[in-house]
Coordinates of C-alpha atoms in Angstrom, one line a residue:
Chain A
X1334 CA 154.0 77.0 98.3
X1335 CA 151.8 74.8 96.4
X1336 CA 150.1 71.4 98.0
X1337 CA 149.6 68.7 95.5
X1338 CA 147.7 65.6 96.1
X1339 CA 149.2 62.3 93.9
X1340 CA 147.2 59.3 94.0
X1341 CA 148.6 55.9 93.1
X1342 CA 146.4 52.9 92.2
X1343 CA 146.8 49.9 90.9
X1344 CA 146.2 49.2 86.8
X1345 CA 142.7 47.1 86.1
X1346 CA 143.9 43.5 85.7
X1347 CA 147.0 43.5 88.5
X1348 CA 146.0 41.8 91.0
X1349 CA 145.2 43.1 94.2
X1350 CA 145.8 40.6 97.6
X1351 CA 145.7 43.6 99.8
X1352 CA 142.2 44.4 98.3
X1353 CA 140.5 41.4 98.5
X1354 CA 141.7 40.9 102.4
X1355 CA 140.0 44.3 103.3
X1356 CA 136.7 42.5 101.2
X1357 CA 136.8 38.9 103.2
X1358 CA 137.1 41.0 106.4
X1359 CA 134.5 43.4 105.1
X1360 CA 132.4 40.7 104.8
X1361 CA 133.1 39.2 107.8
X1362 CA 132.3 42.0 110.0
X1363 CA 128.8 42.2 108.4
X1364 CA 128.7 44.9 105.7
X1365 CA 126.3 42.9 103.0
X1366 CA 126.9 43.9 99.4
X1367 CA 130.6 44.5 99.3
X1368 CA 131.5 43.9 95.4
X1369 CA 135.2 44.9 95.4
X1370 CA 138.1 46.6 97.4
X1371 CA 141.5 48.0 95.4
X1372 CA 143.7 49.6 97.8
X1373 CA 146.3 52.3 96.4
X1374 CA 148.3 55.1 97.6
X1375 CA 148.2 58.8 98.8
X1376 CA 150.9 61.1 98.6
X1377 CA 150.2 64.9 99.9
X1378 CA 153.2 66.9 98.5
X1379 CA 154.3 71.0 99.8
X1380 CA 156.3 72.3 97.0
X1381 CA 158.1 75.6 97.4
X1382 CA 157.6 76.8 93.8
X1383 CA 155.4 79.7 92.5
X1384 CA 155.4 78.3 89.3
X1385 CA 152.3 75.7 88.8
X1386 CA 153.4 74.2 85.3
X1387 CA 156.7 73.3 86.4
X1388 CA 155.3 72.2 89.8
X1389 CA 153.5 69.7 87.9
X1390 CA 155.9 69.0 85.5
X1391 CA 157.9 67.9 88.4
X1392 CA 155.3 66.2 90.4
X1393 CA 155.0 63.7 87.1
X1394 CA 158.6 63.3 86.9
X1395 CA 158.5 62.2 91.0
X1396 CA 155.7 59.6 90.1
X1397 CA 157.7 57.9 87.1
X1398 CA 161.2 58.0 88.6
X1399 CA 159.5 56.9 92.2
X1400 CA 156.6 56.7 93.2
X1401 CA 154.2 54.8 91.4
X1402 CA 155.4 51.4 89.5
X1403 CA 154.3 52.6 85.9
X1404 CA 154.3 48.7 84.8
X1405 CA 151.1 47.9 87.5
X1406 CA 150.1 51.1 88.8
X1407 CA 148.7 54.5 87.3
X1408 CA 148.8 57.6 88.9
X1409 CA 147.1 61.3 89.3
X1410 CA 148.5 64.5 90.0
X1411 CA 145.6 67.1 92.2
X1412 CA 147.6 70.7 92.7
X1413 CA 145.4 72.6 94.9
Chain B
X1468 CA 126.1 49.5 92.1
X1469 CA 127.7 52.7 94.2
X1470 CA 131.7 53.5 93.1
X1471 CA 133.3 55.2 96.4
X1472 CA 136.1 56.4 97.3
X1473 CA 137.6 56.6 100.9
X1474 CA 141.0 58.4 101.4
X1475 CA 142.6 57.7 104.9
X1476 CA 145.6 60.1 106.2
X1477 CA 147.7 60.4 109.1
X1478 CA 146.5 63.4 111.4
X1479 CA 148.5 66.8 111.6
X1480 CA 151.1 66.1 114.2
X1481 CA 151.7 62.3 113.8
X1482 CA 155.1 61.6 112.5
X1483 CA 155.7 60.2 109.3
X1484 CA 158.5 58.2 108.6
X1485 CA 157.5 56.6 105.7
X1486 CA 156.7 60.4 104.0
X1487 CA 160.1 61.3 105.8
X1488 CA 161.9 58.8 103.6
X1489 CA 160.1 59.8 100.6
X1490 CA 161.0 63.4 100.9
X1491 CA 164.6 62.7 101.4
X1492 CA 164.5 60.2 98.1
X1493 CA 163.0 63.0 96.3
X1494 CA 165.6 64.9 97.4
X1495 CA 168.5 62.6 96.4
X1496 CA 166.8 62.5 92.9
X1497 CA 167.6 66.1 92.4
X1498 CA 164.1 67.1 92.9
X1499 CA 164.5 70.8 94.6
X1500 CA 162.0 72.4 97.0
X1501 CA 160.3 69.8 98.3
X1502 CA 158.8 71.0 101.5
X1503 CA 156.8 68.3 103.0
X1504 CA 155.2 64.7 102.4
X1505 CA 152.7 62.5 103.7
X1506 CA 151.6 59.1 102.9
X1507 CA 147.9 58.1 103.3
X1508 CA 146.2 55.4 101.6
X1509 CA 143.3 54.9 99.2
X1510 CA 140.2 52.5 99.1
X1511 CA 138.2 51.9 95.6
X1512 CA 135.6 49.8 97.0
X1513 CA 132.1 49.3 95.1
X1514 CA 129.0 48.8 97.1
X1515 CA 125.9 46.6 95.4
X1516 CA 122.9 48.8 96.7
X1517 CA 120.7 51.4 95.4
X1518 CA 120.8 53.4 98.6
X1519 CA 122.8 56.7 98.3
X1520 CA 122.2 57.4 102.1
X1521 CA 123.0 53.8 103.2
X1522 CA 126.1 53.8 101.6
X1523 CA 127.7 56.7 102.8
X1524 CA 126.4 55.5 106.4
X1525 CA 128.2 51.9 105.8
X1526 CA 131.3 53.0 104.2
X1527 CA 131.6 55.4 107.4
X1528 CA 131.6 52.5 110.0
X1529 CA 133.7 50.8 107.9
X1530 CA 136.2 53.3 107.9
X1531 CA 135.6 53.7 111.7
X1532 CA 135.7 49.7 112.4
X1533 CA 138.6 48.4 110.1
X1534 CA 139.7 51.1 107.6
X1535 CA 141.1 53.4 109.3
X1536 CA 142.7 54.0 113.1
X1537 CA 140.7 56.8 113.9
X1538 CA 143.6 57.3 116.9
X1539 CA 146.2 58.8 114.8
X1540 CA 144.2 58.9 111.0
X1541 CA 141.5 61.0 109.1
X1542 CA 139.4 59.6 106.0
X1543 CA 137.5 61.0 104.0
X1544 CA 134.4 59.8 102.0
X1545 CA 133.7 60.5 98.5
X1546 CA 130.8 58.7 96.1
X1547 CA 131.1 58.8 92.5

């Protein structure tokens, strides 16, 4: 069993709506000095495979065919 | 200028839909053995201040006022 950790963000450039939301209401609730907010993804993945490479071979294949949007958003694969 | 990091996930126990959906997708894509997913969520957010200590201790309310429902989710703090 190997636990995998894939986190999506978005590219530097894409805009980000969601982010700058979470700043405004940052700001609002007080917190002085908030510069910027991107918001992305988290995907914790079990895989039952005793083989690491092809585990990760596979977790990169999940994030291109998927879940990440390779046009806006990178991605990073974390196997435990 | 502090570069953090604060990953929010749903707490053991709390059904995931969302992550259901996902693994069965996976699944459909001819991707064998996957056991289990979760979706959580990612914050990049850049704090203007000097103040290691202060940071940490902002980020954390933050979390605990907007970020996150601290009901059903964990997060996790990390500075770069």
């Amino acid at each position: 069993m190997i636990k995998a950790r894939v986190t999506v963000t978005l590219k530097n450039g894409v805009l980000d709506p969601q982010g700058k939301a979470i700043e405004h209401a940052l700001d609002g609730l007080g917190f002085a000095g908030v510069g910027s907010v991107r918001q992305g993804k988290v995907f914790d993945i079990e895989i039952d495979n005793a083989d690491r490479a092809k585990a990760e071979a596979d977790l990169k294949a999940m994030c291109d065919r998927l879940l990440a949007n390779t046009v806006i958003e990178n991605y990073t694969v974390a196997i435990d």
